[in-house]
Coordinates of C-alpha atoms and ligand atoms in Angstrom, one line a residue:
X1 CA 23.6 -51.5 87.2
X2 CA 23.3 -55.1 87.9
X3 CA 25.9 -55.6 89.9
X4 CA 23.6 -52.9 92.1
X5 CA 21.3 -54.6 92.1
X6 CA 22.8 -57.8 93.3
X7 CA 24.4 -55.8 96.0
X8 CA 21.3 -54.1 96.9
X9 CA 19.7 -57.4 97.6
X10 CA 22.4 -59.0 99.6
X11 CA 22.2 -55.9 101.5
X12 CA 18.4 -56.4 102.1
X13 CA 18.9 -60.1 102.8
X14 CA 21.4 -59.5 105.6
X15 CA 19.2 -56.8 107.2
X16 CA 16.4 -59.0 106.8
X17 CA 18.3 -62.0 108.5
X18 CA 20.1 -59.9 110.8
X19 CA 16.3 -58.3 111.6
X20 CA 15.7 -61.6 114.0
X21 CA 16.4 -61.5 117.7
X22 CA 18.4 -63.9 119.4
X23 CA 17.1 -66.5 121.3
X24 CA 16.0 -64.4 125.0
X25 CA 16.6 -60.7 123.5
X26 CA 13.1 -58.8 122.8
X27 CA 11.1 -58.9 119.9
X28 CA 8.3 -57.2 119.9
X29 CA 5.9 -54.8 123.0
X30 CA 4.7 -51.4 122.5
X31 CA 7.4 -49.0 121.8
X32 CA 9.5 -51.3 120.3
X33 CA 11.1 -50.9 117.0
X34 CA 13.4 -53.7 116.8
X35 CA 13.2 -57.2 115.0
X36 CA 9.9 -58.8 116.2
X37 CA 10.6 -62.8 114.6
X38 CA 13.2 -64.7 116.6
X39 CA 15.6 -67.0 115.8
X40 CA 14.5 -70.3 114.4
X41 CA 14.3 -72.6 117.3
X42 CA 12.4 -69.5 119.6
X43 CA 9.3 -68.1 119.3
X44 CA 8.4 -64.5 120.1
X45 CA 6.2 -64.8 123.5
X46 CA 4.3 -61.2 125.2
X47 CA 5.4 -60.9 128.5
X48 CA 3.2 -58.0 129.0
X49 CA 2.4 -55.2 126.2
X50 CA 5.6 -53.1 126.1
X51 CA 8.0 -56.6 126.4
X52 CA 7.8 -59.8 124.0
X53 CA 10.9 -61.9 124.4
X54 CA 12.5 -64.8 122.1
X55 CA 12.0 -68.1 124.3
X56 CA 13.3 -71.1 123.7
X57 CA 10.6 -73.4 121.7
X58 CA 8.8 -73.6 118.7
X59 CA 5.1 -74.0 118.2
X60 CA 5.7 -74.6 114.7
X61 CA 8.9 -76.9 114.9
X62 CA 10.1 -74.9 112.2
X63 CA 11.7 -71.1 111.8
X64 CA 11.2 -68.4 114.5
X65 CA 7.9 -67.1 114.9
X66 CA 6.6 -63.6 114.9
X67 CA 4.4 -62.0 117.6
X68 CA 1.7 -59.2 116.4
X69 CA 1.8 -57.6 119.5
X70 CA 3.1 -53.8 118.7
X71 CA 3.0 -54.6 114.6
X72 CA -0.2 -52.9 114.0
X73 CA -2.2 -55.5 112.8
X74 CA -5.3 -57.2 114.7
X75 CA -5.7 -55.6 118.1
X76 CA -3.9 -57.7 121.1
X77 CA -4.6 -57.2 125.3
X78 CA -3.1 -54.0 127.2
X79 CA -3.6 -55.3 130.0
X80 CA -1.1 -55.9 132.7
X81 CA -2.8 -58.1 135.4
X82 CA -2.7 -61.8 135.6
X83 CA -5.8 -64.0 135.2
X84 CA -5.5 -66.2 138.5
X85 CA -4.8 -63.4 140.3
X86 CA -7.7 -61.4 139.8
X87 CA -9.7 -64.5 139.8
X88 CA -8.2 -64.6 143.6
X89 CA -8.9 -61.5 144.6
X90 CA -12.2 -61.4 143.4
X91 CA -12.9 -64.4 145.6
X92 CA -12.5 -67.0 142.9
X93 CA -10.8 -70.6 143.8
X94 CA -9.2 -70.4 140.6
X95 CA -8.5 -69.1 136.8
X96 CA -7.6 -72.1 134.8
X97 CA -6.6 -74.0 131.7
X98 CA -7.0 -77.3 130.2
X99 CA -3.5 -79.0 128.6
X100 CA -2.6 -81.9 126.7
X101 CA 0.6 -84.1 127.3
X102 CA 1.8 -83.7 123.8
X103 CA 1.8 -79.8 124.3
X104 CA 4.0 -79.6 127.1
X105 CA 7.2 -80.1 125.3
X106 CA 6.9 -76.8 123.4
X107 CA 8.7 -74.9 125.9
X108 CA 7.0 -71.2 124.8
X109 CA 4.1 -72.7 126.0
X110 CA 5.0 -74.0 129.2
X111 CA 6.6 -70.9 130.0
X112 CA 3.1 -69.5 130.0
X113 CA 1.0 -72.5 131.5
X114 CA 3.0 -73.0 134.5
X115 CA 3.2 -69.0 135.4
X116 CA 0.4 -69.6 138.3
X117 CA -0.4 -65.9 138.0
X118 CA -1.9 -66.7 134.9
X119 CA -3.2 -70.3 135.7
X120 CA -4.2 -71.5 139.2
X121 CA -5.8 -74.6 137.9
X122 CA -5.6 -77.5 135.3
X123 CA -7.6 -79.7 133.8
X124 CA -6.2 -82.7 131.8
X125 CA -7.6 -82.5 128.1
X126 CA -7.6 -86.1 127.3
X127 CA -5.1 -88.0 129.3
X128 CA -7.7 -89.0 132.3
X129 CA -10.5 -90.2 130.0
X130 CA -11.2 -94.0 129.7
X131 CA -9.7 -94.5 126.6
X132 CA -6.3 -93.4 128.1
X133 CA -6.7 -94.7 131.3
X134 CA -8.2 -97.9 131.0
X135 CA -7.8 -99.6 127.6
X136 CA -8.2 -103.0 128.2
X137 CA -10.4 -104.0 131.3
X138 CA -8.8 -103.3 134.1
X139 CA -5.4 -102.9 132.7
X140 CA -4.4 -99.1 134.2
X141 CA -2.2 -96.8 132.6
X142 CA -1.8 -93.3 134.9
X143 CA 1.3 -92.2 132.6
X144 CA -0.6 -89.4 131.1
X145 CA -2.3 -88.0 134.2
X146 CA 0.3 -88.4 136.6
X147 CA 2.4 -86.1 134.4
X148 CA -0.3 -83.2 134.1
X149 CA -0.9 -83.9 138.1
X150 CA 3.0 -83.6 138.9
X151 CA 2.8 -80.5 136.9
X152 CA 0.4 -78.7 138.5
X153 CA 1.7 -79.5 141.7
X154 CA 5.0 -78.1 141.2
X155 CA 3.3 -75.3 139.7
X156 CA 1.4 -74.8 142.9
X157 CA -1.6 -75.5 140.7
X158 CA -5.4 -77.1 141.4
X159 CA -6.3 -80.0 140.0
X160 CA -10.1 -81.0 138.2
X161 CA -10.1 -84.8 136.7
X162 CA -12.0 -85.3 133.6
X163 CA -13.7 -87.7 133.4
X164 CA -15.1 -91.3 134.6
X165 CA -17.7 -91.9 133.1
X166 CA -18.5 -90.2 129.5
X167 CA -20.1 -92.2 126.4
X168 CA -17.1 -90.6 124.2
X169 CA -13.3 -91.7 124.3
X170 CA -14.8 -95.4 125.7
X171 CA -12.9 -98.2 124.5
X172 CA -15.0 -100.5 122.6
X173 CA -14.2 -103.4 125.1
X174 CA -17.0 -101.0 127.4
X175 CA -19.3 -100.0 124.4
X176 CA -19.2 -103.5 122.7
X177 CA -19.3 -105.8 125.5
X178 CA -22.6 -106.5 126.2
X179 CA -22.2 -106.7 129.5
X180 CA -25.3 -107.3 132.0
X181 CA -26.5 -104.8 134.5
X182 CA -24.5 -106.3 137.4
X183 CA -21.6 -106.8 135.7
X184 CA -21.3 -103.3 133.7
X185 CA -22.2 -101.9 137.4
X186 CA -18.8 -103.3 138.3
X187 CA -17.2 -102.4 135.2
X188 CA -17.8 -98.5 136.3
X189 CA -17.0 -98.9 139.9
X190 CA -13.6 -100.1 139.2
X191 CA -13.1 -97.8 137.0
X192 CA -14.2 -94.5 138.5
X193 CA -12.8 -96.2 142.4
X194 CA -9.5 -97.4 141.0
X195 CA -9.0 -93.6 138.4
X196 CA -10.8 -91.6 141.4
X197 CA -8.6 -93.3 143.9
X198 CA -5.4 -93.1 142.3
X199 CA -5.7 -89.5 142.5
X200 CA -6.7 -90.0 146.1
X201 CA -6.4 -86.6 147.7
X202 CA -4.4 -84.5 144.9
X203 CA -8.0 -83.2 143.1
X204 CA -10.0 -80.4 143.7
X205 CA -12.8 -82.1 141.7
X206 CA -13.7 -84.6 139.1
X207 CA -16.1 -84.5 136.2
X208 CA -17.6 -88.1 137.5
X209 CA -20.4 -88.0 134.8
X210 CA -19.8 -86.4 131.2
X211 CA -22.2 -85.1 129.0
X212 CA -25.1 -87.4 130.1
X213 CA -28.1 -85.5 128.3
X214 CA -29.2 -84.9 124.9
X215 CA -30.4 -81.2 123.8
X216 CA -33.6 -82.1 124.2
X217 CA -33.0 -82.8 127.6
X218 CA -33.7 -86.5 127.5
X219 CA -31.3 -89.0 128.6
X220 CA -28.1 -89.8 126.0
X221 CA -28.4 -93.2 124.3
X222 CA -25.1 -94.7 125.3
X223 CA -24.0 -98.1 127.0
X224 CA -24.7 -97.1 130.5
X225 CA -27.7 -95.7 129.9
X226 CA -28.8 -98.3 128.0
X227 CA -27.7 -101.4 130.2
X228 CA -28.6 -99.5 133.7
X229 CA -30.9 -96.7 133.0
X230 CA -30.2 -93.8 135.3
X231 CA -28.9 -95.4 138.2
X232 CA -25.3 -95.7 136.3
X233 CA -24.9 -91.7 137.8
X234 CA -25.7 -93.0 141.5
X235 CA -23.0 -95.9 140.9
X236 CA -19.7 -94.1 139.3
X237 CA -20.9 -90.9 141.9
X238 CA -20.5 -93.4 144.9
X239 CA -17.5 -95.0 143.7
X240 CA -15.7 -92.2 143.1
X241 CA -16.7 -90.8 146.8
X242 CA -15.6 -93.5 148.2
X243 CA -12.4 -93.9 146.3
X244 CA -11.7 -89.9 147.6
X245 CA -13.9 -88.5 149.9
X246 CA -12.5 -85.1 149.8
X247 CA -12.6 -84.2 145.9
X248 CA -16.1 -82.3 145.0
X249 CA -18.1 -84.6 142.6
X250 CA -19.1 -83.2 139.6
X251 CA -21.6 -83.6 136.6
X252 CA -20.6 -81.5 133.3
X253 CA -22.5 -80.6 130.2
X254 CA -22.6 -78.2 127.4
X255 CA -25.8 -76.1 126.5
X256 CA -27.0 -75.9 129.7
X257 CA -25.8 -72.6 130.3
X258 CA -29.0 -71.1 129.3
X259 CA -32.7 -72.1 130.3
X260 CA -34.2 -74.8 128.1
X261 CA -35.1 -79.0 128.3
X262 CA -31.5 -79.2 129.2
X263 CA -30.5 -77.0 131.8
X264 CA -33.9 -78.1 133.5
X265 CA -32.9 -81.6 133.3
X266 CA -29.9 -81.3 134.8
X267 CA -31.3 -79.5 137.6
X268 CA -33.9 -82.1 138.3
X269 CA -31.0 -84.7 138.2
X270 CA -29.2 -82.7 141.1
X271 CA -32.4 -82.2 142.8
X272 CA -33.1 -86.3 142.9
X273 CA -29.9 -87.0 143.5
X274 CA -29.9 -84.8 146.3
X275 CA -32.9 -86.0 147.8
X276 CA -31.8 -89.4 148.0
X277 CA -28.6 -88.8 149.6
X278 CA -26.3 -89.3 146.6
X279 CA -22.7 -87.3 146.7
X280 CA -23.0 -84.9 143.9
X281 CA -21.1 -81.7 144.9
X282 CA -21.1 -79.1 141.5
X283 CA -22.4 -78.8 138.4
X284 CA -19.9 -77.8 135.6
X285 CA -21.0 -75.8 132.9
X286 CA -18.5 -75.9 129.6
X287 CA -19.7 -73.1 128.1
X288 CA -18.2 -73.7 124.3
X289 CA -19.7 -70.6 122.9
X290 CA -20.1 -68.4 119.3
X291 CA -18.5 -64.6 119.4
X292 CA -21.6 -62.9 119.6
X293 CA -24.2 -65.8 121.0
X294 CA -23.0 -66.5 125.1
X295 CA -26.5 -66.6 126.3
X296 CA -27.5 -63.6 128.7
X297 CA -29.2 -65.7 131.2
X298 CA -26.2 -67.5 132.2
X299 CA -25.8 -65.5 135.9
X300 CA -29.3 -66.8 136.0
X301 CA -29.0 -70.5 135.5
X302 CA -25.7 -70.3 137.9
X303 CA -28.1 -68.9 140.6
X304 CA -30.7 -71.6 140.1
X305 CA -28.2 -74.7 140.1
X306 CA -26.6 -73.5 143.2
X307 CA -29.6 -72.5 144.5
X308 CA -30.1 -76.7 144.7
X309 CA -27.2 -77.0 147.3
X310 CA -24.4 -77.6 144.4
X311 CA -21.4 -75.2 143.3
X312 CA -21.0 -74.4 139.6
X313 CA -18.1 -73.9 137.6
X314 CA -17.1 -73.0 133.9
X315 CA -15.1 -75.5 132.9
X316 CA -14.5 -75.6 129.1
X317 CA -14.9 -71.8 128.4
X318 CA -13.9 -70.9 124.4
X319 CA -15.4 -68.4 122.2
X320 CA -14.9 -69.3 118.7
X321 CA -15.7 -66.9 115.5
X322 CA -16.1 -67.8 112.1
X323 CA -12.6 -67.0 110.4
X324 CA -11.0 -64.6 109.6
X325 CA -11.0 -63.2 112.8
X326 CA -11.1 -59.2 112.3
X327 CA -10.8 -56.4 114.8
X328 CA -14.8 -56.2 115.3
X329 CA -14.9 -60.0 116.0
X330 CA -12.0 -59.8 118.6
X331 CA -13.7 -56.5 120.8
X332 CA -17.1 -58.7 120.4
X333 CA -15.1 -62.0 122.1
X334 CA -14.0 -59.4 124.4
X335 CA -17.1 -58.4 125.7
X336 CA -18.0 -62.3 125.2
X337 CA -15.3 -63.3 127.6
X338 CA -16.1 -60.1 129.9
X339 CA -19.5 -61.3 130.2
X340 CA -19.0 -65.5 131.1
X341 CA -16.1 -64.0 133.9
X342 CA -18.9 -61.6 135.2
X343 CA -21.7 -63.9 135.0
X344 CA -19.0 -66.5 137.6
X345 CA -18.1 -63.3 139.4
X346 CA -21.4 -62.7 140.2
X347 CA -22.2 -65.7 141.7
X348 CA -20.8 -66.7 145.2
X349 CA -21.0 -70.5 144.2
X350 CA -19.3 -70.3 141.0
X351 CA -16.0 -71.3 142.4
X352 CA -13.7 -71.0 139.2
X353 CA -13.2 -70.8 135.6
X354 CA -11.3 -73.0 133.2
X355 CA -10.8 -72.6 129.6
X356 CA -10.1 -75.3 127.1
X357 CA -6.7 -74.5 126.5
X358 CA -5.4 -71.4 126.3
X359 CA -3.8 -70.6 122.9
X360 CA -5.5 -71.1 119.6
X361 CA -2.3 -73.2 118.8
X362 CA -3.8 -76.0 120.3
X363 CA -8.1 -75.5 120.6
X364 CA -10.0 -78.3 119.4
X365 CA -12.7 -76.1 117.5
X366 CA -10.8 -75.8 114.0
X367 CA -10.7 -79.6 113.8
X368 CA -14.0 -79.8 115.0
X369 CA -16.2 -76.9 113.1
X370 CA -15.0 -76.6 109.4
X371 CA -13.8 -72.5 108.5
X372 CA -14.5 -71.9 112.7
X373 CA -11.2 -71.2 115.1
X374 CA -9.7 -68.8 117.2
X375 CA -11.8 -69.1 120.4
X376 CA -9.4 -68.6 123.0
X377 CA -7.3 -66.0 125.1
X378 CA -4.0 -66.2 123.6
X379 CA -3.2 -66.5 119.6
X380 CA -1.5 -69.3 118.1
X381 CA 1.8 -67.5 118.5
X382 CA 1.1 -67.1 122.3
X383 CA 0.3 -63.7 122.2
X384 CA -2.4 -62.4 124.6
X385 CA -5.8 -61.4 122.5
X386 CA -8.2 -58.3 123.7
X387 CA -10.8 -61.3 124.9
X388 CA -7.7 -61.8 127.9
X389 CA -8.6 -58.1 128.9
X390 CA -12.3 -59.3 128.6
X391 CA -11.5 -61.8 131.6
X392 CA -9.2 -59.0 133.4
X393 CA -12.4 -56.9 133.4
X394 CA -15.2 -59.6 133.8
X395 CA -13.2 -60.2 137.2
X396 CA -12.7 -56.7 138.5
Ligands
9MR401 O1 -10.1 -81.2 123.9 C1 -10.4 -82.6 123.6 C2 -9.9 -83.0 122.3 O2 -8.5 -83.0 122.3 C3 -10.4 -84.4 121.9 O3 -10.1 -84.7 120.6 C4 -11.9 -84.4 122.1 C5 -12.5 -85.8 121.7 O4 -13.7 -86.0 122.2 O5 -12.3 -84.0 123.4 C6 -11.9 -82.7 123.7 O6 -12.4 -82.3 124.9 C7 -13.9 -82.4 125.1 C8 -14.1 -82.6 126.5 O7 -13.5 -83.8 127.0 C9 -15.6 -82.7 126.8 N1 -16.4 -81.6 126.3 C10 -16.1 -81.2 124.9 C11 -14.6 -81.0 124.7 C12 -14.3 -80.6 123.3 O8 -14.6 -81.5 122.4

C-alpha cells in the first residue's frame, strides 16, 4: 500500500515535470490540450489565440512561466489583428509603446516589442530624462537613449523623446543651484539644444515641456518656473527647434483629457504661444486613467486643442483597476481602451497612440498606487488581455 503510494506520486511527479513544453514547442491557444508552462528559462508567449509558444526568456528569472490564454481562468483577447496595423489603416501615424532599457534583455518581451505590427512607435520611459541625460552640468551621457533609438530603428519604428524640460527626474545640481534668470536660461538651452540635437533628425516628436501645470490649472511651482516665470516654455521650445527643426514640439500633461482649470490652461498656453510666433507643434495628452472613469469628453477636448492649430496625441495611455482584476473589470478596461482609441480615431489630428508600456510586467502604477495594477494591454506573462481587443475595435 505504501509502496503505491510512493509510486503513484513519482508517477504524478514525472507527468507533472514532463507536463512542460520545451523551449519553442506550444504551450497554450485555444484548442490546445497540451502542457501550457514551459521550461524554466522560457516563458509561455500568445502568438495569437489558438498558438502560445515557449520563447526563450524569463520575466521572472526563475522557472518557466504559464500563460492563461485557453486555461479557463480570466478572460484574454480573440483577436487576431495587430495594433499598428489597424492604427495604419485607420489613418493613424502610429500604435505605440513606451520601454525601459533594463527590460529589453527579457527576450519574451522583445519578441513582442519589436514585432512593428504591434508597435510602430516608441517612446523611452526614463532613459531621455535629465536625470539620465545630463547628471552633472553639461556632462552628457546618450547611452540609454541611443539604445531605445537604435532599436526602433531597426525595428522600422517612430521615435517620441521624453522629455527636456520636466520638474521631476532633475538632478539637484538644476533644482538646488540657485541659478539666476540668465544663467538657468542657458542651463535649459544647452540642455534641450545639445539632448534635442543629438537626436537631430531621428524623432518624430519630443515632449519639450513636461507636466507644467498644477490641477488647478495654475502654474507648477518648480525651479524654472520659479527663476523665469513662464517664459522658461518659449526658451527650451526654441532651443529645441533650433537644435532639430524637423521633430514636432510638444507639451504633455495628465488630467487634461477632460474640460476643467487644466485642460483650459493648456489651451490658452498654446493659443499665446501661438500668437507670438513660438514653435509649439502638439499637445500630448497621457491619459493615465481608472477602469471605469476615462472621461467622456475626451473626443471633445481633442477637437478643441487641435482646433488651435496643434496635433494631439495620447501618449501615456494605461487603465489601471483596483486589484484583483476580475472578468467584469477586464470587459469594463475593454470598453475603457475601446473608448480612448475611438476618441483618437475620431479626430483627424490625433496623430497616434502610445501606451506606457505594454505588459503589466513592467507598468509603473503598482509601485505608484498602493493595492492598484494591471492597467495595460498585455498581462504580466505577456499574454494579450480583452482591453487589446478594446484598441482592435476603438480603431476599426
Ligand atoms: O514610467 C516612468 C517610471 O519608470 C518612473 O519611475 C517615473 C518617475 O517619475 O516616471 C514614469 O513615467 C512618467 C512619465 O515620465 C511622465 N508622466 C507620468 C509617467 C508615470 O509616472
Amino acid at each position: 500500500m505504501k509502496a503505491f503510494t510512493c509510486l503513484g506520486l513519482l508517477l504524478a511527479y514525472v507527468a507533472i515535470t514532463s507536463a512542460q513544453s520545451q523551449e519553442w514547442g506550444q504551450c497554450g491557444g485555444i484548442g490546445w490540450t497540451g502542457p501550457t508552462t514551459c521550461v524554466a528559462g522560457t516563458t509561455c508567449v500568445a502568438s495569437n489565440p489558438y498558438y502560445s509558444q515557449c520563447l526563450p526568456g524569463s520575466s521572472t528569472g526563475g522557472g518557466g512561466t504559464t500563460t492563461s490564454v485557453g486555461s479557463g481562468s480570466l478572460p484574454t483577447s480573440t483577436s487576431t489583428a495587430f495594433s499598428n496595423t489597424v492604427a495604419k489603416a485607420a489613418g493613424k501615424l502610429y500604435f505605440g509603446t513606451a520601454t525601459d532599457n533594463s527590460e529589453l534583455t527579457n527576450t519574451a518581451y522583445t519578441a513582442i516589442l519589436d514585432n512593428n505590427a504591434y508597435f510602430g512607435q516608441l517612446s523611452p520611459a526614463n532613459s531621455m530624462k535629465w536625470d539620465a541625460t545630463e547628471p552633472e552640468q553639461g556632462v552628457f551621457t546618450f547611452t540609454g537613449g541611443d539604445q531605445i533609438v537604435a532599436l526602433a530603428k531597426s525595428n522600422g519604428q517612430l521615435m517620441r523623446g521624453h522629455n527636456c524640460v520636466w520638474y521631476n527626474q532633475l538632478p539637484s545640481w538644476v533644482s538646488n543651484g540657485g541659478f539666476t534668470e540668465a544663467e538657468l536660461t542657458t542651463i535649459i538651452q544647452n540642455h534641450c539644444g545639445t539632448l534635442v540635437g543629438h537626436y537631430k533628425g531621428e524623432m518624430y516628436s519630443w515632449d519639450v515641456i513636461n507636466e507644467p501645470f498644477n490641477d488647478d490649472g495654475t502654474w507648477r511651482s518648480d525651479v524654472f518656473y520659479n527663476t523665469l516665470g513662464t517664459s522658461f516654455v518659449q526658451i527650451a521650445l526654441e532651443a529645441a527647434s533650433q537644435a532639430d527643426p524637423s521633430a514636432k514640439l510638444y507639451i504633455n500633461d495628465y488630467n487634461i483629457e477632460y474640460a476643467g482649470p487644466k485642460a483650459t490652461a493648456m489651451m490658452n498656453l498654446v493659443s499665446s504661444l501661438k500668437a507670438s510666433g513660438v514653435p509649439i507643434n502638439g499637445v500630448g495628452l497621457q491619459c493615465h486613467f481608472i477602469v471605469g472613469e476615462v472621461p467622456t469628453d475626451l473626443q471633445t477636448i481633442m477637437e478643441q486643442f487641435t482646433a488651435l492649430d496643434v496635433e494631439v496625441a495620447v501618449t501615456e495611455l494605461d487603465i489601471r483597476m483596483t486589484l484583483p482584476a476580475t472578468d467584469a473589470l477586464l470587459e469594463q478596461q475593454k470598453t475603457d481602451y475601446q473608448t480612448v482609441i475611438s476618441a483618437c480615431n475620431a479626430v483627424e489630428g490625433c496623430v497616434g497612440v502610445t501606451i506606457w508600456d505594454f505588459t503589466d510586467e513592467y507598468s509603473w502604477v503598482p509601485s505608484t498606487f498602493s493595492g492598484q495594477g494591471d492597467a495595460c494591454p498585455w498581462d504580466s506573462n505577456l499574454v494579450k488581455k480583452p482591453a487589446y481587443d478594446g484598441i482592435i475595435i476603438g480603431f476599426s
